[in-house]
PDB file of C-alpha atoms in Angstrom:
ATOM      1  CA  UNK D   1     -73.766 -41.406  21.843  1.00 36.00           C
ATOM      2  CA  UNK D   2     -70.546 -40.594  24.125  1.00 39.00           C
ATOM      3  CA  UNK D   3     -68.348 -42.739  22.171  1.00 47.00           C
ATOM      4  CA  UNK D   4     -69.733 -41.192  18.373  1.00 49.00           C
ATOM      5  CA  UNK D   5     -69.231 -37.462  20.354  1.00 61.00           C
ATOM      6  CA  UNK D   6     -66.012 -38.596  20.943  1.00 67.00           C
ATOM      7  CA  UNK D   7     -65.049 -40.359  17.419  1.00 75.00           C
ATOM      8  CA  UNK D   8     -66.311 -36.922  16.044  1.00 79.00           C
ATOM      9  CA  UNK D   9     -63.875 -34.394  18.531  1.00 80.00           C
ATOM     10  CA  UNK D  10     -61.026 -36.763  17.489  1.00 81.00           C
ATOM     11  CA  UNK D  11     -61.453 -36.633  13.937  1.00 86.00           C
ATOM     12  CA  UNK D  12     -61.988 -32.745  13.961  1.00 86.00           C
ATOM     13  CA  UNK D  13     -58.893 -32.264  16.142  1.00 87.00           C
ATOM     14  CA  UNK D  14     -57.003 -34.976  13.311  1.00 90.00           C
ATOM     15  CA  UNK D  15     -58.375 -32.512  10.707  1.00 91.00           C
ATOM     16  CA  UNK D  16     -57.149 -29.420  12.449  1.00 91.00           C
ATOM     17  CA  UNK D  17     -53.848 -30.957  13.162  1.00 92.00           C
ATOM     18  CA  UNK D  18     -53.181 -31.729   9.718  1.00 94.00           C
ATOM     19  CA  UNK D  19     -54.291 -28.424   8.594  1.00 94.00           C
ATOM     20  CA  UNK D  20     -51.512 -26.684  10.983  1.00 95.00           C
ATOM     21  CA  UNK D  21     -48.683 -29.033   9.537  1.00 96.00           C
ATOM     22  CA  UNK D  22     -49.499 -28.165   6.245  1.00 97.00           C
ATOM     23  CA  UNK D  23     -49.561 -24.579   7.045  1.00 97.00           C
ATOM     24  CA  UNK D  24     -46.303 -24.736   8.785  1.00 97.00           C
ATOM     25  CA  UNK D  25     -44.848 -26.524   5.001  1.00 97.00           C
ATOM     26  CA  UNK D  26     -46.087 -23.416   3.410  1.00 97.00           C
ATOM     27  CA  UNK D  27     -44.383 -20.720   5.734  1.00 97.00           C
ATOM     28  CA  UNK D  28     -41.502 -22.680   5.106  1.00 97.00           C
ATOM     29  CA  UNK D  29     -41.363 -23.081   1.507  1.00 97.00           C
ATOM     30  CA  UNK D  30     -42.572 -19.441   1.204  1.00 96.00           C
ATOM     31  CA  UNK D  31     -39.791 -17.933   3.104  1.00 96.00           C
ATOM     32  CA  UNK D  32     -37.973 -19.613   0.047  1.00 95.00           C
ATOM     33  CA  UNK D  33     -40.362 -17.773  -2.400  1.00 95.00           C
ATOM     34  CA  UNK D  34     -41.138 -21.489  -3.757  1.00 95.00           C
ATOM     35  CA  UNK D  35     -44.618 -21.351  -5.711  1.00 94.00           C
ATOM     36  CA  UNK D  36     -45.538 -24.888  -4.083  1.00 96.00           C
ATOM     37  CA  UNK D  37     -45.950 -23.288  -0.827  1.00 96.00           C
ATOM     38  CA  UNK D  38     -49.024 -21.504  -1.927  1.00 97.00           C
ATOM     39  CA  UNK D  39     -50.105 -25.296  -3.331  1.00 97.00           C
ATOM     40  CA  UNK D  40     -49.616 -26.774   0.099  1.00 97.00           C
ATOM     41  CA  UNK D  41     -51.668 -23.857   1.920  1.00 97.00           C
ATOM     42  CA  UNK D  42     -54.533 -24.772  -0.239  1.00 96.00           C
ATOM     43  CA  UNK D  43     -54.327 -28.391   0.395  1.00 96.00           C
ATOM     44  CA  UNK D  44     -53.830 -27.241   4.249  1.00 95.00           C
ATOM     45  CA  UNK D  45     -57.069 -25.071   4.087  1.00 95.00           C
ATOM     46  CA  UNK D  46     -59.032 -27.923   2.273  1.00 93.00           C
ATOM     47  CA  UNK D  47     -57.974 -30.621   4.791  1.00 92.00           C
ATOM     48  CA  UNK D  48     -58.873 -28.620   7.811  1.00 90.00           C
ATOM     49  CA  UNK D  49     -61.803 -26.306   7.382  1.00 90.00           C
ATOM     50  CA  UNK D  50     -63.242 -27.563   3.968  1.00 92.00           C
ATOM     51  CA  UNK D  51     -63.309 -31.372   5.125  1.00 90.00           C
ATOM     52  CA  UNK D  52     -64.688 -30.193   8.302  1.00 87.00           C
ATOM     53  CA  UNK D  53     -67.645 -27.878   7.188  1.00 87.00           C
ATOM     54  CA  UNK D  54     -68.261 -30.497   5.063  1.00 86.00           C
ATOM     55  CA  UNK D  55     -68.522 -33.361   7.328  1.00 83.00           C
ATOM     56  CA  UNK D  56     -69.913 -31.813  10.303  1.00 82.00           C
ATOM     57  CA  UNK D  57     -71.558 -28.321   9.803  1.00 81.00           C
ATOM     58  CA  UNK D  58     -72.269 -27.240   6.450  1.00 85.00           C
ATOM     59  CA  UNK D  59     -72.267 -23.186   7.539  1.00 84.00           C
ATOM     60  CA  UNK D  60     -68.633 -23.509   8.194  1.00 86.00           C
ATOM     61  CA  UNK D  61     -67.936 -23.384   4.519  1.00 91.00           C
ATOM     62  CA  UNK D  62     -68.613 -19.608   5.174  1.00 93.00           C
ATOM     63  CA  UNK D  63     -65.524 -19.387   6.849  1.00 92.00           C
ATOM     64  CA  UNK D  64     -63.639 -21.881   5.104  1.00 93.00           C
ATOM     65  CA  UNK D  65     -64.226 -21.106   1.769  1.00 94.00           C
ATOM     66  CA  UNK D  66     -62.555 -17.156   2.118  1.00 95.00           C
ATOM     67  CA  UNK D  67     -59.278 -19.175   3.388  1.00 95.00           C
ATOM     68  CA  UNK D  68     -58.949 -20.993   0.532  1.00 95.00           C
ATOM     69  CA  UNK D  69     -59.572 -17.772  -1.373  1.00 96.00           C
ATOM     70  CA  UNK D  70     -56.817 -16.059   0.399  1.00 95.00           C
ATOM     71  CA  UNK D  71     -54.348 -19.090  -1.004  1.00 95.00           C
ATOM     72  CA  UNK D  72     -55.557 -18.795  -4.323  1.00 96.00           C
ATOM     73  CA  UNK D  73     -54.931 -15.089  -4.316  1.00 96.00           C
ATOM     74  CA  UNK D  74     -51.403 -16.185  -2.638  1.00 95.00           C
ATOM     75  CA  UNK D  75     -50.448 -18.388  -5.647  1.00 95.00           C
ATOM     76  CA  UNK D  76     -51.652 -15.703  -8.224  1.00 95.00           C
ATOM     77  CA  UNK D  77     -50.227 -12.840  -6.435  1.00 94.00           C
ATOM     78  CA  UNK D  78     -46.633 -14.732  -7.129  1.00 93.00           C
ATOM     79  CA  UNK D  79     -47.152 -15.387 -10.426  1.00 92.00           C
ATOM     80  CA  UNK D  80     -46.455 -11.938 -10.727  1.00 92.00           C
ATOM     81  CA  UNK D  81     -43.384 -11.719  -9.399  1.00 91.00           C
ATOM     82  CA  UNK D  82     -40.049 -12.820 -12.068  1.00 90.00           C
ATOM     83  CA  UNK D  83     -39.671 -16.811 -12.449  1.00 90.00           C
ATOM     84  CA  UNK D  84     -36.630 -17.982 -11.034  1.00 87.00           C
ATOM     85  CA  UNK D  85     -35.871 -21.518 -11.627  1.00 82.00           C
ATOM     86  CA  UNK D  86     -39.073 -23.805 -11.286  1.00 86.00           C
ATOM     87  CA  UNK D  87     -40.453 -22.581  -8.421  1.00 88.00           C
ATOM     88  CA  UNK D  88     -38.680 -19.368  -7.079  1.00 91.00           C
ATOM     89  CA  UNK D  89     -40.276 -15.977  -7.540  1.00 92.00           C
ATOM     90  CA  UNK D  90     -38.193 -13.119  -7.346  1.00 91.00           C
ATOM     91  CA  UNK D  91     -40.272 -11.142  -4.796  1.00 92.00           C
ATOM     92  CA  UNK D  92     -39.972  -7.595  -4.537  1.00 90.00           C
ATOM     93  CA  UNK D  93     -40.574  -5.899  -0.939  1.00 89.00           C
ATOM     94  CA  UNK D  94     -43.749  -4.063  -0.566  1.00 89.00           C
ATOM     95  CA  UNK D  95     -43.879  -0.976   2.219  1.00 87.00           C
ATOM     96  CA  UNK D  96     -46.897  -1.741   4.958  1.00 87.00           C
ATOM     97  CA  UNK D  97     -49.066   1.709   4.169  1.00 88.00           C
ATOM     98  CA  UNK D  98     -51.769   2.810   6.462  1.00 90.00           C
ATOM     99  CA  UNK D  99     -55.103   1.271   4.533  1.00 90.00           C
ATOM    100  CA  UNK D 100     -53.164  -2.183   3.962  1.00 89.00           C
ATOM    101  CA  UNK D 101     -52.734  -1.907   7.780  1.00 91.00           C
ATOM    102  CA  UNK D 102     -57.001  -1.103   7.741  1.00 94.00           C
ATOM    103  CA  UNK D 103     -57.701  -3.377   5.075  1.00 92.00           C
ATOM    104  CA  UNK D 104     -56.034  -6.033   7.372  1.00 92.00           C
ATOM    105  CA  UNK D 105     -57.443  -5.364  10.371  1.00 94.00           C
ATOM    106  CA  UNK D 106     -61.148  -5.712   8.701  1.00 94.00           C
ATOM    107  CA  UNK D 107     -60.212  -8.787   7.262  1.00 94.00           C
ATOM    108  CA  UNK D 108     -59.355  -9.903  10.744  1.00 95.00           C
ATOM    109  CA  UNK D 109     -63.068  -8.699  12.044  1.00 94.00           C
ATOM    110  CA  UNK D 110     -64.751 -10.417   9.217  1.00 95.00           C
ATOM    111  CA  UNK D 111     -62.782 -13.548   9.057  1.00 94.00           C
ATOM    112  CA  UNK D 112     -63.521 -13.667  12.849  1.00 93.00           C
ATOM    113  CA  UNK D 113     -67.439 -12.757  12.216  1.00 92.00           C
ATOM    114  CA  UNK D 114     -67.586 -15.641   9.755  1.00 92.00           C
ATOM    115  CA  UNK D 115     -66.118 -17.522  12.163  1.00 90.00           C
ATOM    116  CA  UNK D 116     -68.975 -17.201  14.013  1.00 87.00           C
ATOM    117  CA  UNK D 117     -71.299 -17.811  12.194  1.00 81.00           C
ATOM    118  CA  UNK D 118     -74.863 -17.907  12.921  1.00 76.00           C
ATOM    119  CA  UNK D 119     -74.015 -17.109  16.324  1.00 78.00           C
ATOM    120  CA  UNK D 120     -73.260 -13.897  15.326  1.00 75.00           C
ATOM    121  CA  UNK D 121     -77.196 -12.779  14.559  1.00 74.00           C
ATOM    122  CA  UNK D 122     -78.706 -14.598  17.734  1.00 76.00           C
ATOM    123  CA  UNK D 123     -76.217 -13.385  20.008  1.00 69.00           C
ATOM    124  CA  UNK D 124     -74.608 -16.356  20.961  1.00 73.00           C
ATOM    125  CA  UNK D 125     -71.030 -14.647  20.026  1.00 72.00           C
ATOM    126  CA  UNK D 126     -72.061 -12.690  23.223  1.00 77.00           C
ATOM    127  CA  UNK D 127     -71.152 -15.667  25.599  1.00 77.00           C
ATOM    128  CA  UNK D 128     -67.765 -16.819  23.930  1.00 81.00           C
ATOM    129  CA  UNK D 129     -65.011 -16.453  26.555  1.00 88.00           C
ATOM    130  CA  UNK D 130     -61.633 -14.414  26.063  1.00 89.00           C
ATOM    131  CA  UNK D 131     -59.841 -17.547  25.344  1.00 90.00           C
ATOM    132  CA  UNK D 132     -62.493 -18.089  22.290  1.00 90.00           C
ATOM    133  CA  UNK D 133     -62.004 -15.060  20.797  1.00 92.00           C
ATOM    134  CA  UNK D 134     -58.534 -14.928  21.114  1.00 93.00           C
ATOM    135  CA  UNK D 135     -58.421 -18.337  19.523  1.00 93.00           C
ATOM    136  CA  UNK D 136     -60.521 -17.115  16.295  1.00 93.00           C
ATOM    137  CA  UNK D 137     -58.343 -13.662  15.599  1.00 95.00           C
ATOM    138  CA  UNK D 138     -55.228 -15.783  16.251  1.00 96.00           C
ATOM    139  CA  UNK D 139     -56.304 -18.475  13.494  1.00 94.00           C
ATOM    140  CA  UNK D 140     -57.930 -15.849  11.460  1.00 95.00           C
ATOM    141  CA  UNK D 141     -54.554 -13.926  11.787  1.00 96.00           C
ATOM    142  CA  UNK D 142     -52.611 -17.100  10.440  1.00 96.00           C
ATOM    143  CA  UNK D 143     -54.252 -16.906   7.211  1.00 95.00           C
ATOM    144  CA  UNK D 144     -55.118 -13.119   7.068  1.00 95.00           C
ATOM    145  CA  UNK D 145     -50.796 -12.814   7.211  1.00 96.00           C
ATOM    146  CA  UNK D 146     -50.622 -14.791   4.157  1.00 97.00           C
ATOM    147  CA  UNK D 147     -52.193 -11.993   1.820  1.00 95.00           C
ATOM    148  CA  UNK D 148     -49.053  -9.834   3.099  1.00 95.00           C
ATOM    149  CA  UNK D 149     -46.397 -12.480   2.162  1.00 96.00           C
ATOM    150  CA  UNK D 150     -48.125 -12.443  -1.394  1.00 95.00           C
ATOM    151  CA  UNK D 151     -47.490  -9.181  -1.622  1.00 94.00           C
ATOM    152  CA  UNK D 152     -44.129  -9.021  -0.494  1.00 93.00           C
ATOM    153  CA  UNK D 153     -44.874  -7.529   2.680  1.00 94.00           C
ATOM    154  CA  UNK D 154     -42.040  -8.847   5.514  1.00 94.00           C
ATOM    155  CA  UNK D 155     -44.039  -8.289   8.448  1.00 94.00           C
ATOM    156  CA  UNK D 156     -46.618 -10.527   7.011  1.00 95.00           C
ATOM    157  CA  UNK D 157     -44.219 -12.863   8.796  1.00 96.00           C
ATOM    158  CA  UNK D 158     -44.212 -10.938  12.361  1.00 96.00           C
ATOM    159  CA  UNK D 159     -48.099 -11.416  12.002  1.00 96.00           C
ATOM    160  CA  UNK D 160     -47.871 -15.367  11.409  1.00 97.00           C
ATOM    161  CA  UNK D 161     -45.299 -15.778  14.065  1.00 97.00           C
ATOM    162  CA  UNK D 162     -47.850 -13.328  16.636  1.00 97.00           C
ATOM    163  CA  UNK D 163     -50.361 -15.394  15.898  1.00 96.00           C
ATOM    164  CA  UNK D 164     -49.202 -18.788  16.446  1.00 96.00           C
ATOM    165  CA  UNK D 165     -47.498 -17.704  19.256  1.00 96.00           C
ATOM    166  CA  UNK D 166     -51.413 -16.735  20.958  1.00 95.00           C
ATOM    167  CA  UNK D 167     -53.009 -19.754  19.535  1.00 93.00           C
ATOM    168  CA  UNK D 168     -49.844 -21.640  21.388  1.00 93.00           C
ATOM    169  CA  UNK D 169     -50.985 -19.949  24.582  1.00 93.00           C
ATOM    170  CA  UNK D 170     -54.560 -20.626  24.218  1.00 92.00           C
ATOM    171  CA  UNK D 171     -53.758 -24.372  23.674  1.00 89.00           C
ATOM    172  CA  UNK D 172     -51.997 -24.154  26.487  1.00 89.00           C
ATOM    173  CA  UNK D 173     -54.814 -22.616  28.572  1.00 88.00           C
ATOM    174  CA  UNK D 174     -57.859 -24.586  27.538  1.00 85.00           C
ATOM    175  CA  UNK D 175     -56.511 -27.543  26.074  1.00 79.00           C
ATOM    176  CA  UNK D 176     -52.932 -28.433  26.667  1.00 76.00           C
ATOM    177  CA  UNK D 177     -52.374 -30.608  23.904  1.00 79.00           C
ATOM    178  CA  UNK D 178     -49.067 -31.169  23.045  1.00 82.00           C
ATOM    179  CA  UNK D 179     -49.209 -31.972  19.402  1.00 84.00           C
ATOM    180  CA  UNK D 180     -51.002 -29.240  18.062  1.00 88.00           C
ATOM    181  CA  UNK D 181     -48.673 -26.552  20.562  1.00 89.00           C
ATOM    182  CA  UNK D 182     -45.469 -28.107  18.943  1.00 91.00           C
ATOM    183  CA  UNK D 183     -47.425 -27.514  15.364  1.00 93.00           C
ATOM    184  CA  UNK D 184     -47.657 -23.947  16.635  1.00 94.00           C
ATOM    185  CA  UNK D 185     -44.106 -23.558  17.771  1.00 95.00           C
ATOM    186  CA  UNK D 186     -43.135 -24.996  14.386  1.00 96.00           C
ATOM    187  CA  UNK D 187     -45.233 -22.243  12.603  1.00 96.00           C
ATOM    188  CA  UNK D 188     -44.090 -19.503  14.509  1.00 97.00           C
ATOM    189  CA  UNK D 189     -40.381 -21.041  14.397  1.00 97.00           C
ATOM    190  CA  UNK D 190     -40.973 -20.711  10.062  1.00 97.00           C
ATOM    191  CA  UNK D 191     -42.466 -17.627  10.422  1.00 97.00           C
ATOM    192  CA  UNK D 192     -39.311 -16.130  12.021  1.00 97.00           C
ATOM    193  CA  UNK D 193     -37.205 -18.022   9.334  1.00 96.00           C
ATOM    194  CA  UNK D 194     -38.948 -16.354   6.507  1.00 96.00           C
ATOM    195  CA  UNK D 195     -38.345 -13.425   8.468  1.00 95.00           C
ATOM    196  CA  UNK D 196     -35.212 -13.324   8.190  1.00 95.00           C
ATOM    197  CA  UNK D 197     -34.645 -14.794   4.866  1.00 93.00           C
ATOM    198  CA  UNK D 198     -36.735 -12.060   3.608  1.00 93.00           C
ATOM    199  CA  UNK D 199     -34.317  -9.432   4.737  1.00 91.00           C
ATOM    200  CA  UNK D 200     -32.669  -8.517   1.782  1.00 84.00           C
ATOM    201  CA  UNK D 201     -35.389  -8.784  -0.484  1.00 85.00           C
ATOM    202  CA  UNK D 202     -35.242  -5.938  -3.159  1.00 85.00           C
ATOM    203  CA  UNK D 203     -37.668  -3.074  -2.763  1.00 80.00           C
ATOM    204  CA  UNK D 204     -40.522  -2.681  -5.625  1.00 72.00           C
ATOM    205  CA  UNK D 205     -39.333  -1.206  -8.524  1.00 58.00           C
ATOM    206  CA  UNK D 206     -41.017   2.714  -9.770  1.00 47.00           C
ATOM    207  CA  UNK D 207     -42.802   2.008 -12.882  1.00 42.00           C
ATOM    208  CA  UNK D 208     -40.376   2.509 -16.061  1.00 40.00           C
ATOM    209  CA  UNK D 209     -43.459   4.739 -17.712  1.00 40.00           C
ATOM    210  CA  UNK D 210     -41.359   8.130 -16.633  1.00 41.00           C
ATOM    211  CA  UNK D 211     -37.818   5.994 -18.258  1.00 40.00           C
ATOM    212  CA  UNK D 212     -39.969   5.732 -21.476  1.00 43.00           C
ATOM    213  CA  UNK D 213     -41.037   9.091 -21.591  1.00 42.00           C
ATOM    214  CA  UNK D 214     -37.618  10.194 -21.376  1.00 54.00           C
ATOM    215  CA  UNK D 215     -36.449   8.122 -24.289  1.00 60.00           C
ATOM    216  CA  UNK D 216     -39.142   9.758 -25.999  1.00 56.00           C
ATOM    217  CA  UNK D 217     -38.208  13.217 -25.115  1.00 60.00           C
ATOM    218  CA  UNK D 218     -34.908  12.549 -26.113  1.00 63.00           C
ATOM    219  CA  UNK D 219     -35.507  11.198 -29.482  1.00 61.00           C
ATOM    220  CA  UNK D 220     -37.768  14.216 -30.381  1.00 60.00           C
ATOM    221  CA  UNK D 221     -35.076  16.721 -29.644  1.00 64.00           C
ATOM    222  CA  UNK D 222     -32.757  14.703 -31.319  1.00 65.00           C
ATOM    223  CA  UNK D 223     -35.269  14.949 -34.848  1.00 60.00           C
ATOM    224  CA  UNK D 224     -35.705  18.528 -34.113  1.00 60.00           C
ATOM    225  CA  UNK D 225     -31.885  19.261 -33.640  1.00 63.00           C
ATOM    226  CA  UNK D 226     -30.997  17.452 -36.942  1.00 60.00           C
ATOM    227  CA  UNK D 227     -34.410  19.279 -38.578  1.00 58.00           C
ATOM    228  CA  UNK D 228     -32.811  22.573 -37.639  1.00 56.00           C
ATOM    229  CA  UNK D 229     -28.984  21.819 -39.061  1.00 59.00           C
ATOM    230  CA  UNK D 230     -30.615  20.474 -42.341  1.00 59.00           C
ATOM    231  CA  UNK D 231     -32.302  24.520 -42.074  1.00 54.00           C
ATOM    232  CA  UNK D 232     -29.410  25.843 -41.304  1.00 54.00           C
ATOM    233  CA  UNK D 233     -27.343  24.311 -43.753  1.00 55.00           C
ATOM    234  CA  UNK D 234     -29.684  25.136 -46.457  1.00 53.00           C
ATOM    235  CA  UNK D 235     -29.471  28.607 -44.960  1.00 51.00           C
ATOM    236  CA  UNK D 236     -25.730  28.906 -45.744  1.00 50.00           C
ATOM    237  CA  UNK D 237     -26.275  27.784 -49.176  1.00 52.00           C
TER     238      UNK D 237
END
């Protein structure tokens, strides 16, 4: 029984791994704007939480399956934006406003309480440790900050690179394993890159409604001026 426990912890923390690489792909062909990032996060999701819900606890799919939600609505968010190229949107910069800053934070809360799972109704959330729950916001955070960099939003990358950064700590805490902390670097390490690449990214454009309305304007005063010179110049007549 010690040596199938054991098979089973390797091949979830083989799972996980894999999931983090592929994550840290998709940071870093989204700080390019490159649709296949958004293909690799959903590959990333259904290697690591999918596969795993699937092979060892069915009720994790009611975590796993709003991740791979939150890639999907990546990849459609983008198609959006302009086509550049292939794969290259060109992303406008969206403003953080204060209910995109709420909506985030309860995405966080019920990310983390689906997370949880049945634990949450029996109480045995109660009894998780600070590390734990600083381990589930950090990895809920990871994929929460992906909904911002679909919508242009550049801090979407301070989140990513925040929350590696605390599941890097917690690793090092609980379970100093050196692979998945150098995954984490690496994510927080893209996350800074996109970062910064996103710098200059133009800012949303106002809708061209008012532009039209204009035109409109204009081309009524410019039937009424030439109805009033055809009066006039019947008038002189």
């Amino acid at each position: 029984m010690a040596t199938a426990d054991s098979s089973s912890s390797f091949v979830q923390i083989l799972l996980s791994a894999a999931s983090m690489l592929l994550v840290f792909v998709s940071a870093a062909l989204l700080a390019h704007r490159n649709d296949l990032g958004w293909w690799t996060l959903i590959l990333g999701v259904f290697v690591g939480p999918v596969i795993t819900s699937m092979q060892f606890d069915l009720l994790g799919l009611i975590y796993a399956v709003p991740l791979l939600l939150i890639a999907i609505f990546g990849l459609w968010r983008f198609s959006r934006f302009e086509l550049k190229g292939k794969f290259t949107r060109m992303v406008t910069s969206t403003t953080v406003t204060p209910w995109s800053a709420l909506g985030l934070l309860v995405g966080l809360i019920l990310l983390v309480a689906l997370r949880f799972g049945p634990f949450l109704f029996n109480g045995g959330f109660m009894s998780a440790t600070p590390e734990i729950w600083v381990l589930y916001f950090a990895d809920a955070a990871i994929f929460a900050s992906f909904v911002m960099v679909a919508r242009g939003v550049r801090a979407g990358w301070l989140v990513l690179a925040l929350a590696a950064v605390a599941d890097l700590v917690v690793y090092f805490l609980i379970s100093p394993m050196l692979g998945m902390m150098g995954l984490f670097v690496f994510i927080a390490l893209a996350a800074a890159y996109g970062y910064f690449l996103w710098r200059g990214l133009p800012a949303q454009a106002a809708e061209p409604v008012q532009v039209e309305l204009d035109e409109e304007e204009l081309a009524l005063q410019k039937a009424k001026q030439a109805t009033m010179d055809k009066l006039n110049a019947k008038t002189e007549k």
